[in-house]
JSON list of C-alpha atoms in Angstrom, two decimals:
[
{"chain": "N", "resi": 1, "resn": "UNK", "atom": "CA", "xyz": [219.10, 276.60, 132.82]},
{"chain": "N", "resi": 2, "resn": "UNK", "atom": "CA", "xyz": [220.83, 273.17, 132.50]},
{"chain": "N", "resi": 3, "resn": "UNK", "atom": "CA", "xyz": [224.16, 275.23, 132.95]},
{"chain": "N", "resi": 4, "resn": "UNK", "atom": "CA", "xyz": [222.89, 277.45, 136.41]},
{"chain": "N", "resi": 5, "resn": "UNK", "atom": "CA", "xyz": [221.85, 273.19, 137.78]},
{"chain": "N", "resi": 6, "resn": "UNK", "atom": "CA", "xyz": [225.17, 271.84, 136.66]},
{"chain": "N", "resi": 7, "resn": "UNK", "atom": "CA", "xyz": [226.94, 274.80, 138.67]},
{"chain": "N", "resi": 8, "resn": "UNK", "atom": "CA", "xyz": [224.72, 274.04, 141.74]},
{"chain": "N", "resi": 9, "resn": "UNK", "atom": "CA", "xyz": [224.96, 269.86, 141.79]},
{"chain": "N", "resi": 10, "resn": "UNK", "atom": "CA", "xyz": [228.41, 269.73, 140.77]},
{"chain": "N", "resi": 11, "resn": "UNK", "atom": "CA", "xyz": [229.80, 271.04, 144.24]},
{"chain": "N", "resi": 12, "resn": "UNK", "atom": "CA", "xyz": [228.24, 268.06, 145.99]},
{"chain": "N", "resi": 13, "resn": "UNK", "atom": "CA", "xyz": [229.50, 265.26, 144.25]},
{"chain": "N", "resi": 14, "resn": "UNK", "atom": "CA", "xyz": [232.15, 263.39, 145.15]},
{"chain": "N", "resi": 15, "resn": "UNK", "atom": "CA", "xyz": [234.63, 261.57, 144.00]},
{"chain": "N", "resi": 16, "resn": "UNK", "atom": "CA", "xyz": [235.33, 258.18, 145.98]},
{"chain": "N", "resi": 17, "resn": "UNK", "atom": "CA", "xyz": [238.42, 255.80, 146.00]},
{"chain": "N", "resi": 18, "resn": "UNK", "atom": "CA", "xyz": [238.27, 252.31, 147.59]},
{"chain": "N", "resi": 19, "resn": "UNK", "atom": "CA", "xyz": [241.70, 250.07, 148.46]},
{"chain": "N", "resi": 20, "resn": "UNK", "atom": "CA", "xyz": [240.13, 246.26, 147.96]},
{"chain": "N", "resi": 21, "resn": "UNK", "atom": "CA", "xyz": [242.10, 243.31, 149.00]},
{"chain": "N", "resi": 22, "resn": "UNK", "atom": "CA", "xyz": [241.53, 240.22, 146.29]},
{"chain": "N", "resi": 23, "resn": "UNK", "atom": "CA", "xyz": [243.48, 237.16, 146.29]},
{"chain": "N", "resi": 24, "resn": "UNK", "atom": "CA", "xyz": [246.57, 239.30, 148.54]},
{"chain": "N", "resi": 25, "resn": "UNK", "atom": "CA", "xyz": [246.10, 241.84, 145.81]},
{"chain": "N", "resi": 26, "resn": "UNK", "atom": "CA", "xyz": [245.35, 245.52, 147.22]},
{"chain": "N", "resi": 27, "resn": "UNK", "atom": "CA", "xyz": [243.19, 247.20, 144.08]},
{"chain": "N", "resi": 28, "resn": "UNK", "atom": "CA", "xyz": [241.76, 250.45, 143.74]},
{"chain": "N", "resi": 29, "resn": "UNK", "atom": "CA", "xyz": [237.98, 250.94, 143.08]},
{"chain": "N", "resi": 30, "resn": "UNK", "atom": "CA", "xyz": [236.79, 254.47, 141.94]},
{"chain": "N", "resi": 31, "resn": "UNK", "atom": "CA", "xyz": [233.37, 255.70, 141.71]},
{"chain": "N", "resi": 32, "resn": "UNK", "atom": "CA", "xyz": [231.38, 258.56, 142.54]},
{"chain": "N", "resi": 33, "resn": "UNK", "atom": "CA", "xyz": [228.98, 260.23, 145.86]},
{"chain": "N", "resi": 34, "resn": "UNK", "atom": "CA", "xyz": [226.86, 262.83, 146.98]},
{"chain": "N", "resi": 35, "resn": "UNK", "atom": "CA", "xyz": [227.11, 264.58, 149.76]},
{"chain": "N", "resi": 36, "resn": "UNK", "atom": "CA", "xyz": [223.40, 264.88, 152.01]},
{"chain": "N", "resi": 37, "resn": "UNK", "atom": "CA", "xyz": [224.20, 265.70, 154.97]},
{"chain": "N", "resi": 38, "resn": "UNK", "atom": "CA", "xyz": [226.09, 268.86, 156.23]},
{"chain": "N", "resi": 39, "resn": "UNK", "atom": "CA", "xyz": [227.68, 266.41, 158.61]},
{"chain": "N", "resi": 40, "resn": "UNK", "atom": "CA", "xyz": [229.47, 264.79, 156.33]},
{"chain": "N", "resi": 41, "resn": "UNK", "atom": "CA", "xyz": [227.25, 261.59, 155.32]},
{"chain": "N", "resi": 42, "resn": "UNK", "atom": "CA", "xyz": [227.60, 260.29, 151.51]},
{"chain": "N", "resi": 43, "resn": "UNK", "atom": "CA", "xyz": [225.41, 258.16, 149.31]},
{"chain": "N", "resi": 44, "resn": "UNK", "atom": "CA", "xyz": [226.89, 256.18, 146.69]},
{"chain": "N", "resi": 45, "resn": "UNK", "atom": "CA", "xyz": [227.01, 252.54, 145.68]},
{"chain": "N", "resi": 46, "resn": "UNK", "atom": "CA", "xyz": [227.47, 249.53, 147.90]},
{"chain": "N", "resi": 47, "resn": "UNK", "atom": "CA", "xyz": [229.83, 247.40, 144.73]},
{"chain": "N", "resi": 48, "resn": "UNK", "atom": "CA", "xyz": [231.81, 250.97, 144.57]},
{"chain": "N", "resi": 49, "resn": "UNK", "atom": "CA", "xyz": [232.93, 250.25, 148.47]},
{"chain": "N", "resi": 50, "resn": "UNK", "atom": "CA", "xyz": [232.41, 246.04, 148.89]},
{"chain": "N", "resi": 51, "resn": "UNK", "atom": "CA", "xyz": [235.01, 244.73, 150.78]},
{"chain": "N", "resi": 52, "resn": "UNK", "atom": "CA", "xyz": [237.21, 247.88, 151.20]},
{"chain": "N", "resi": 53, "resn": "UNK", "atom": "CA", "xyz": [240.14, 248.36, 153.51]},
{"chain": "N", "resi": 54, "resn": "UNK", "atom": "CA", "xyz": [240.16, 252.16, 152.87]},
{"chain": "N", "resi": 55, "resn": "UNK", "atom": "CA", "xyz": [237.98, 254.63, 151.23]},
{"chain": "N", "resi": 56, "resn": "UNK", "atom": "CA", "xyz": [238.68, 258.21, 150.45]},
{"chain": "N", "resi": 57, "resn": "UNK", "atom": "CA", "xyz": [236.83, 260.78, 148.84]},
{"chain": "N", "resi": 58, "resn": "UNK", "atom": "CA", "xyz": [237.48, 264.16, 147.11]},
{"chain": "N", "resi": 59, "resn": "UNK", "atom": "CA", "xyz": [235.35, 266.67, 147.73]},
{"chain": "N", "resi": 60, "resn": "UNK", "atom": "CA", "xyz": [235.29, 269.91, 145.14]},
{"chain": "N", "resi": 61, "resn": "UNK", "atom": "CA", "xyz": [236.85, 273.12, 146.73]},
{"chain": "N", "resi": 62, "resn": "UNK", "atom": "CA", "xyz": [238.76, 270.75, 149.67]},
{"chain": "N", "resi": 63, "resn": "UNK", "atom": "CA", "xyz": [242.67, 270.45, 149.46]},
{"chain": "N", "resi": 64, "resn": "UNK", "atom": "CA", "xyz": [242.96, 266.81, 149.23]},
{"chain": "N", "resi": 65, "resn": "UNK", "atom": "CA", "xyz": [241.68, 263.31, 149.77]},
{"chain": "N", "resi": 66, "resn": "UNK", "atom": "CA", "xyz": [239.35, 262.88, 153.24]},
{"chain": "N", "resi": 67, "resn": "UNK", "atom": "CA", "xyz": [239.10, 259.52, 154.97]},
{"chain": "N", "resi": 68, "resn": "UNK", "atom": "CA", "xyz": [235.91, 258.17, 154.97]},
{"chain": "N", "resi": 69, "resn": "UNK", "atom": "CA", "xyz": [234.04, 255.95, 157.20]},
{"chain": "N", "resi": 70, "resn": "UNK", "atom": "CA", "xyz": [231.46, 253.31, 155.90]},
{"chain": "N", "resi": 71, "resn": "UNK", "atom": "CA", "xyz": [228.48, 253.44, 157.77]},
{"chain": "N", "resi": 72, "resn": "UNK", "atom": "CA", "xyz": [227.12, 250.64, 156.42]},
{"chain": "N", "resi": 73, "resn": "UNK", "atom": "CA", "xyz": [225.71, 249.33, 153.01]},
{"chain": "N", "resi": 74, "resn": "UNK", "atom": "CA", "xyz": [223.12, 247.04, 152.11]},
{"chain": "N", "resi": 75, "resn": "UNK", "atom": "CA", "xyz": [223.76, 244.69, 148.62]},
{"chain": "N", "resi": 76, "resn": "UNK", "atom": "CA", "xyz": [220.08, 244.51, 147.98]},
{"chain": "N", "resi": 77, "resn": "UNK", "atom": "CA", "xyz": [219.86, 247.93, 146.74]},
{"chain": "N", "resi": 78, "resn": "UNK", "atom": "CA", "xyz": [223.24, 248.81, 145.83]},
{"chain": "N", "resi": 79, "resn": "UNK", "atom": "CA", "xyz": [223.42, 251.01, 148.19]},
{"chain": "N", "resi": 80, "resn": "UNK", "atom": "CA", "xyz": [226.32, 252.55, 151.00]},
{"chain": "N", "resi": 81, "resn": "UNK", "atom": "CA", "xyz": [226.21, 255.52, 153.40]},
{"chain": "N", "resi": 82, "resn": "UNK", "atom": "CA", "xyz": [229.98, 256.89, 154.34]},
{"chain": "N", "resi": 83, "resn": "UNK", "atom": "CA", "xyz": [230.47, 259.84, 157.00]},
{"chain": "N", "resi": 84, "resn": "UNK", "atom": "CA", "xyz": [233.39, 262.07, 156.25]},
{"chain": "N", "resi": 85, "resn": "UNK", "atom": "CA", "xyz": [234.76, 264.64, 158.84]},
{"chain": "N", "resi": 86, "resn": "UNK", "atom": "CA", "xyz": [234.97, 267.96, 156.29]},
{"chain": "N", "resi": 87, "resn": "UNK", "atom": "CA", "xyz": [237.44, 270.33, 157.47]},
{"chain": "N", "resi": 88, "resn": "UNK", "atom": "CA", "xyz": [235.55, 273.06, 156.29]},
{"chain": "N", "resi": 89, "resn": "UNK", "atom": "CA", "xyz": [231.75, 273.79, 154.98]},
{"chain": "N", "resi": 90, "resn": "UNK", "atom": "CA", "xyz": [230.46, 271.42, 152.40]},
{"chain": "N", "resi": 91, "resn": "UNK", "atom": "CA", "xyz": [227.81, 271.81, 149.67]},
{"chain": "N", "resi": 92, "resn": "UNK", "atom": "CA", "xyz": [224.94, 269.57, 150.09]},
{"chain": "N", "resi": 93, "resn": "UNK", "atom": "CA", "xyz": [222.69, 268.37, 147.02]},
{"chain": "N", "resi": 94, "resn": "UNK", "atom": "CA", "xyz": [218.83, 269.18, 147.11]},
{"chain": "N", "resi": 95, "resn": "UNK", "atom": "CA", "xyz": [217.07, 266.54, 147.84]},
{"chain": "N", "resi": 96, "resn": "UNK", "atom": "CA", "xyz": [213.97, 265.66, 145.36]},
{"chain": "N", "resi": 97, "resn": "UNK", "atom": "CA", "xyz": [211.28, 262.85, 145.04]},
{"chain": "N", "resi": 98, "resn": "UNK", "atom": "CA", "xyz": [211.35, 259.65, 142.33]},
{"chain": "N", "resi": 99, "resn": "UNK", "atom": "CA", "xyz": [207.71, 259.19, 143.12]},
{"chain": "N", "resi": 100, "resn": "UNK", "atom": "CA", "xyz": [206.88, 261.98, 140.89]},
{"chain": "N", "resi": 101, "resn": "UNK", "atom": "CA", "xyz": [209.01, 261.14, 137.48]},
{"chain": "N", "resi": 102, "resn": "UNK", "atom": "CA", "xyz": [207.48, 260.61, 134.42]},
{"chain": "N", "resi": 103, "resn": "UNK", "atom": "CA", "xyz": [208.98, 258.51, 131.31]},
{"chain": "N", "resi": 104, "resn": "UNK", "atom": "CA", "xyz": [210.19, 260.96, 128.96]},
{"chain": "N", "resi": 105, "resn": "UNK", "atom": "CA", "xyz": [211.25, 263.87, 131.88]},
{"chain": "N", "resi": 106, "resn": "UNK", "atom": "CA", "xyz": [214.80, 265.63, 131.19]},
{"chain": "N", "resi": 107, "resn": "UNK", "atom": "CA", "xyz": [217.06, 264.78, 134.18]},
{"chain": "N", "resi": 108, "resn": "UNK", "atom": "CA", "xyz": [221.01, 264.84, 134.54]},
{"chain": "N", "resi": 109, "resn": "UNK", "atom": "CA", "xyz": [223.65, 262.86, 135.89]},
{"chain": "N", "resi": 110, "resn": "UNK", "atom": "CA", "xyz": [226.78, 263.66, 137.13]},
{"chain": "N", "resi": 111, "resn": "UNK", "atom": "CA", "xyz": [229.76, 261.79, 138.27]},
{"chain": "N", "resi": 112, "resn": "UNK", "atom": "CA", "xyz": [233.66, 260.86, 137.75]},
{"chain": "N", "resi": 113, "resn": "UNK", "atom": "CA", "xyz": [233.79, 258.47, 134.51]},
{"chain": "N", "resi": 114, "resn": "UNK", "atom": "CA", "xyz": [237.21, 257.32, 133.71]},
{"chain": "N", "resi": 115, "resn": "UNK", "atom": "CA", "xyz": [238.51, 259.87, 136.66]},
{"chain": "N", "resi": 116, "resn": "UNK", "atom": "CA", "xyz": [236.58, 263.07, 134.44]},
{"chain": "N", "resi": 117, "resn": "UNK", "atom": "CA", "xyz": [235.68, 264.76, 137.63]},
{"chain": "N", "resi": 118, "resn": "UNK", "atom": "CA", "xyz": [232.13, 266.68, 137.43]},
{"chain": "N", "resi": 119, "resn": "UNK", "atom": "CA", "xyz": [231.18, 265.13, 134.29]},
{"chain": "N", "resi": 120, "resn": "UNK", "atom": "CA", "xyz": [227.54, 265.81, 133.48]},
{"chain": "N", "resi": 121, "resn": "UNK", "atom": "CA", "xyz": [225.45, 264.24, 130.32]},
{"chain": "N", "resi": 122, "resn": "UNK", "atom": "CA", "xyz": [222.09, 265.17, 130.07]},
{"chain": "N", "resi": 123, "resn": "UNK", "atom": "CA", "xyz": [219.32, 262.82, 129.21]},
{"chain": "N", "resi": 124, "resn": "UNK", "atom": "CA", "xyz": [215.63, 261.83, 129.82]},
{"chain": "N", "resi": 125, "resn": "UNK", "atom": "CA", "xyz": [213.87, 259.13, 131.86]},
{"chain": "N", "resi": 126, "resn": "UNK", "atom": "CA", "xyz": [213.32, 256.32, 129.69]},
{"chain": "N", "resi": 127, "resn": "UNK", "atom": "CA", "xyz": [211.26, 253.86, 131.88]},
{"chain": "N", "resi": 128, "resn": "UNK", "atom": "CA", "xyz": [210.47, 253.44, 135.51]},
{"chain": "N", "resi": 129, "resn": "UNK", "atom": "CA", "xyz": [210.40, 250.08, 137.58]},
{"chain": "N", "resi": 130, "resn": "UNK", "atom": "CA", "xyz": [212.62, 248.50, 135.73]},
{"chain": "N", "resi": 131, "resn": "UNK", "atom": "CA", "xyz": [213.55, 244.85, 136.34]},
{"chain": "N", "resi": 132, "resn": "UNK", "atom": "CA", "xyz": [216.56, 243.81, 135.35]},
{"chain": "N", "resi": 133, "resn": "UNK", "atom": "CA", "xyz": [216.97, 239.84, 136.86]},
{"chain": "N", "resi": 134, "resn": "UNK", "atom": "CA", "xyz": [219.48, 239.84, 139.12]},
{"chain": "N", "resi": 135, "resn": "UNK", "atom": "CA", "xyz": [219.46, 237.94, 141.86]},
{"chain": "N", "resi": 136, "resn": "UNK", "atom": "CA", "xyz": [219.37, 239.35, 145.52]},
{"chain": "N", "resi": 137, "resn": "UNK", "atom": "CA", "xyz": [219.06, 242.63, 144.21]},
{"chain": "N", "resi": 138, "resn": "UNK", "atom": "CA", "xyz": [215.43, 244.52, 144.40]},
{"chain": "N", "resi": 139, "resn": "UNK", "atom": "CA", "xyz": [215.28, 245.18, 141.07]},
{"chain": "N", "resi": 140, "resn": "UNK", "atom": "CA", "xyz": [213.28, 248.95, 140.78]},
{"chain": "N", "resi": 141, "resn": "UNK", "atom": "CA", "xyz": [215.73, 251.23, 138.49]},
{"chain": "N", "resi": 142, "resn": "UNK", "atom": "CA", "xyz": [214.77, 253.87, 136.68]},
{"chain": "N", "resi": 143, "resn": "UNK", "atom": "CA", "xyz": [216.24, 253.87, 133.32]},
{"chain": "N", "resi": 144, "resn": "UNK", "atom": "CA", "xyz": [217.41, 256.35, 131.53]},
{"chain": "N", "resi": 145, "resn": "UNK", "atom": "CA", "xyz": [219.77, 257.27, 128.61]},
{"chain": "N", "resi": 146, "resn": "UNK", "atom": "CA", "xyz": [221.90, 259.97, 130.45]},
{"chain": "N", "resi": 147, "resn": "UNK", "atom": "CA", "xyz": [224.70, 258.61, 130.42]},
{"chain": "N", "resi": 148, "resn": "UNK", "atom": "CA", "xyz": [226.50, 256.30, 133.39]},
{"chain": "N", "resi": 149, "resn": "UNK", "atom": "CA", "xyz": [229.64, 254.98, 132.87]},
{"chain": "N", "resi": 150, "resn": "UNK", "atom": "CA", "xyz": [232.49, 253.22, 134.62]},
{"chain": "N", "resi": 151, "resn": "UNK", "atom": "CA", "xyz": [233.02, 255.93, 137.30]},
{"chain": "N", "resi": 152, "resn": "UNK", "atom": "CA", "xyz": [229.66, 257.32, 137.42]},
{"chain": "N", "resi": 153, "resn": "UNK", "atom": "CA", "xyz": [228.41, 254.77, 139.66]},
{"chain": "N", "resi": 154, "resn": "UNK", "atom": "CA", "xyz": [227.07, 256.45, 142.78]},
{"chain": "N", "resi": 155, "resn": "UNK", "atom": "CA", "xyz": [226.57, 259.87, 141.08]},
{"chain": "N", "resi": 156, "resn": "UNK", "atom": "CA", "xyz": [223.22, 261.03, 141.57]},
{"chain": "N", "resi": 157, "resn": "UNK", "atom": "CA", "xyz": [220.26, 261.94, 138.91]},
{"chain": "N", "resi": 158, "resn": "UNK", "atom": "CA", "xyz": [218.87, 265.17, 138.89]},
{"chain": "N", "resi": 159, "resn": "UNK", "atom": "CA", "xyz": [215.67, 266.85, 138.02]},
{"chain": "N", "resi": 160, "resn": "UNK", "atom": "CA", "xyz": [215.58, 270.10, 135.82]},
{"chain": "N", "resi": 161, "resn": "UNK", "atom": "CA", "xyz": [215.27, 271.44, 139.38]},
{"chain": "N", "resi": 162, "resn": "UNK", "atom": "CA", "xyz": [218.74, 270.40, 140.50]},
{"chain": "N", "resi": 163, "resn": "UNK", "atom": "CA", "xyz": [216.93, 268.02, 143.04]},
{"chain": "N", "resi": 164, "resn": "UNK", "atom": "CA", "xyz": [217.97, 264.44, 142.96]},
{"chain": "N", "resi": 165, "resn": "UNK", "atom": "CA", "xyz": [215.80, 261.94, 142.17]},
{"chain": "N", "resi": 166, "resn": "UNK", "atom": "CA", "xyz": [218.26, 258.88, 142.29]},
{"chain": "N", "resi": 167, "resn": "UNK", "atom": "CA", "xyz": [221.55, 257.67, 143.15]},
{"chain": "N", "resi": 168, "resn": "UNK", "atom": "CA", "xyz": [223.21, 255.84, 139.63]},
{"chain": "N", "resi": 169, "resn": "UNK", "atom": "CA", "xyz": [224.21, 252.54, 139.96]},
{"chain": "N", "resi": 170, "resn": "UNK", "atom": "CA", "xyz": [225.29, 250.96, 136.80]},
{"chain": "N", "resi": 171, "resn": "UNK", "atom": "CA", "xyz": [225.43, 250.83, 132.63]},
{"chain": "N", "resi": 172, "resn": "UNK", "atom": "CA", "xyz": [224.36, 248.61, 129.91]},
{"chain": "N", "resi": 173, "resn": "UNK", "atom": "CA", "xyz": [225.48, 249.92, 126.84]},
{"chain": "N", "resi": 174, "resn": "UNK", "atom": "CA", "xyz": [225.52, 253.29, 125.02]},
{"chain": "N", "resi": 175, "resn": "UNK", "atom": "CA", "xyz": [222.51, 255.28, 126.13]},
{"chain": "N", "resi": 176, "resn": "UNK", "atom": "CA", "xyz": [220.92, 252.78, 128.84]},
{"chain": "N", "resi": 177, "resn": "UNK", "atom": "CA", "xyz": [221.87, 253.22, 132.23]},
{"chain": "N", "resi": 178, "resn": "UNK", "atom": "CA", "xyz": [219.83, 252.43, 135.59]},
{"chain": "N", "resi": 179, "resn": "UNK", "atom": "CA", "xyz": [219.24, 254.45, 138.54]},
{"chain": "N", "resi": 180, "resn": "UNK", "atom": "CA", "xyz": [218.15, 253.68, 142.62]},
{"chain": "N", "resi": 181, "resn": "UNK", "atom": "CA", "xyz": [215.14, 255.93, 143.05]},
{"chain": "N", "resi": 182, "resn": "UNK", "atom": "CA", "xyz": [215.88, 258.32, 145.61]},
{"chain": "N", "resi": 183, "resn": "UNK", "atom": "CA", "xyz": [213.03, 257.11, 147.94]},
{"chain": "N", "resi": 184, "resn": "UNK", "atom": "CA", "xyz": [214.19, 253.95, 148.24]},
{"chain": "N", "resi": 185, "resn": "UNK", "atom": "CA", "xyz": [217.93, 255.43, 148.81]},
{"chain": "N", "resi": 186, "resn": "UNK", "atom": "CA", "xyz": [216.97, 257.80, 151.48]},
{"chain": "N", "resi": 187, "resn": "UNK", "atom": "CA", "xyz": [214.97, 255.14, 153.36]},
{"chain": "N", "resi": 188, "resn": "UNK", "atom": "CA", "xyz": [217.83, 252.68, 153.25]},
{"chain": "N", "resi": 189, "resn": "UNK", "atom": "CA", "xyz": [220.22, 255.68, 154.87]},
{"chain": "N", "resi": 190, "resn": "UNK", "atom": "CA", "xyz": [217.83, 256.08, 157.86]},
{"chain": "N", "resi": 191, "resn": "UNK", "atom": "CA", "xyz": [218.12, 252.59, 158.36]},
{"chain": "N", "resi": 192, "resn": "UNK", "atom": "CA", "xyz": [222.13, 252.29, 158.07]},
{"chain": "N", "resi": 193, "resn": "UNK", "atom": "CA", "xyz": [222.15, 255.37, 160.39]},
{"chain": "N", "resi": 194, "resn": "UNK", "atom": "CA", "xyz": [220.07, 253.58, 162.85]},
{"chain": "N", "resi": 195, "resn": "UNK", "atom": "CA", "xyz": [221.95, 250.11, 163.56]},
{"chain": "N", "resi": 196, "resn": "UNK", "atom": "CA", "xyz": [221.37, 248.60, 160.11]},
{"chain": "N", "resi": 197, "resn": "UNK", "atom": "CA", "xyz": [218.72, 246.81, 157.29]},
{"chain": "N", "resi": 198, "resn": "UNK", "atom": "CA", "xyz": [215.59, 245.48, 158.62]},
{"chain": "N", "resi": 199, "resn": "UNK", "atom": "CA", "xyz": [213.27, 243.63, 156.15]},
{"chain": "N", "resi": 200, "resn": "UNK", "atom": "CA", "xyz": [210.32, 241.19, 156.63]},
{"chain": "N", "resi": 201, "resn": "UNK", "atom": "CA", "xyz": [211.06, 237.73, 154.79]},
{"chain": "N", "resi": 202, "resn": "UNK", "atom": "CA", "xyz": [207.76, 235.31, 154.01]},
{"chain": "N", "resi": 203, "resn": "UNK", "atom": "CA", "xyz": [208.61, 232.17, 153.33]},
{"chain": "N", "resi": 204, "resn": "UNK", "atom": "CA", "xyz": [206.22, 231.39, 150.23]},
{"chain": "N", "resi": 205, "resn": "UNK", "atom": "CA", "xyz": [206.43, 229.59, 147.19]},
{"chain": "N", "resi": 206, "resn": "UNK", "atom": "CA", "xyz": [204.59, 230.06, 144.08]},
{"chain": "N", "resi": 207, "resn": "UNK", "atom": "CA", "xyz": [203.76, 227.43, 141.55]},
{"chain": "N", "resi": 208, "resn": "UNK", "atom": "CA", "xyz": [201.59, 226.80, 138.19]},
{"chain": "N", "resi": 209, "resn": "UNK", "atom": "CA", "xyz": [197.90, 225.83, 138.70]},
{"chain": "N", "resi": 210, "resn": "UNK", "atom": "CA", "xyz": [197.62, 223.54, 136.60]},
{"chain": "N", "resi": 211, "resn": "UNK", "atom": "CA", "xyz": [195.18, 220.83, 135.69]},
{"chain": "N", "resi": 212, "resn": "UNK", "atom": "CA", "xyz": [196.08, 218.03, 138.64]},
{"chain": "N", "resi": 213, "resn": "UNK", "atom": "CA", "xyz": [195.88, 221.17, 141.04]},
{"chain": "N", "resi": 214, "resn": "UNK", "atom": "CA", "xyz": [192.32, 222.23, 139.54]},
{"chain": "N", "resi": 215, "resn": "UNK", "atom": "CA", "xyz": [191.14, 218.42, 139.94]},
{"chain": "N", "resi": 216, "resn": "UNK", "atom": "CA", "xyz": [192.56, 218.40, 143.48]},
{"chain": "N", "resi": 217, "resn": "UNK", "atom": "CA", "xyz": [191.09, 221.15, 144.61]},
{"chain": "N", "resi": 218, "resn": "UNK", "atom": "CA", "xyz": [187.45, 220.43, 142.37]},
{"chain": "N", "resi": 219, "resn": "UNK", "atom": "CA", "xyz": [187.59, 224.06, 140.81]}
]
């Protein structure tokens, strides 16, 4: 079973190379996408593509690198849509839910780490929600110890199914890696398809109640 999913998913993800311009100095960024849209429209990670000049991909069964247009991307989530004009019919991954994993579910990832093209590990779901701290980033991973390494990022998680349940975004360590729930990565795509982000900010601050508040207040 876990071979017949790796034979299905593997066609749809890509392999992505950004040309980033630091300090004068033109650097290449590689990381990993999946193709969701017949059209030509690819998920993967907004710090694979930040501040690129170029981006290619490499999609399996297709002579060669394609030019690829970023739609847009959105740092909050980690998130970037790029369109792609394929010369020919594509493979497109299934799409699943996140809202339905459980900790301790088998899923897959698959990706590019270190350039390994199609590179699958197999793992299960290890915690859901997760926070990890960083700042202006909506922290909601879902952990997991399939492996995600340098390359990987951008790769999606699948489901025993062959559905994917979340686009992989980074590592920490051997056997902890952290992955965009699906949900939230295929509402942030109809937004970047549709003229960009659009979130509601409340400006609120929270702070102890502590006793000089309680005798303020007389509760």
């Amino acid at each position: 079973r876990v071979i017949e999913i790796a034979q299905r998913v593997k066609p749809s993800v890509v392999h992505v190379e950004a040309i980033v311009k630091v300090n004068a100095r033109r650097n290449e960024v590689t990381g990993s996408g999946v193709i969701v849209g017949a059209d030509g429209r690819i998920l993967t990670n907004h710090h694979v593509v930040e501040k690129a000049e170029k981006v290619t991909v490499t999609v399996p069964g297709v002579k060669g690198k394609i030019p690829a247009r970023i739609v847009g991307t959105d740092k909050q989530t980690d998130l970037a849509l790029l369109r792609i004009e394929p010369p020919q019919s594509i493979a497109v991954a299934a799409l699943g839910t996140s809202a339905d994993l459980q900790v301790g579910q088998w899923v897959m990832a698959v990706g590019n780490p270190y350039g390994l093209d199609g590179t699958v590990s197999l793992g299960i779901v290890s915690a859901k929600g997760r926070n990890l701290g960083i700042p202006d980033l909506i922290n909601d991973f879902i952990q997991t110890d399939a492996m995600i390494d340098r390359g990987s990022s951008g790769g999606p998680l699948v489901d025993l199914d062959g559905r994917v349940v979340g686009i992989n975004s980074r590592g920490q360590g051997r056997g902890i890696g952290f992955t965009i729930p699906v949900d939230t990565a295929l509402d942030v795509m109809r937004q970047l398809d549709n003229d960009g982000i659009e979130r509601g900010w409340l400006g609120v601050t929270i702070q102890p109640f502590d006793r000089e508040l309680a005798a303020y207040f007389g509760v």
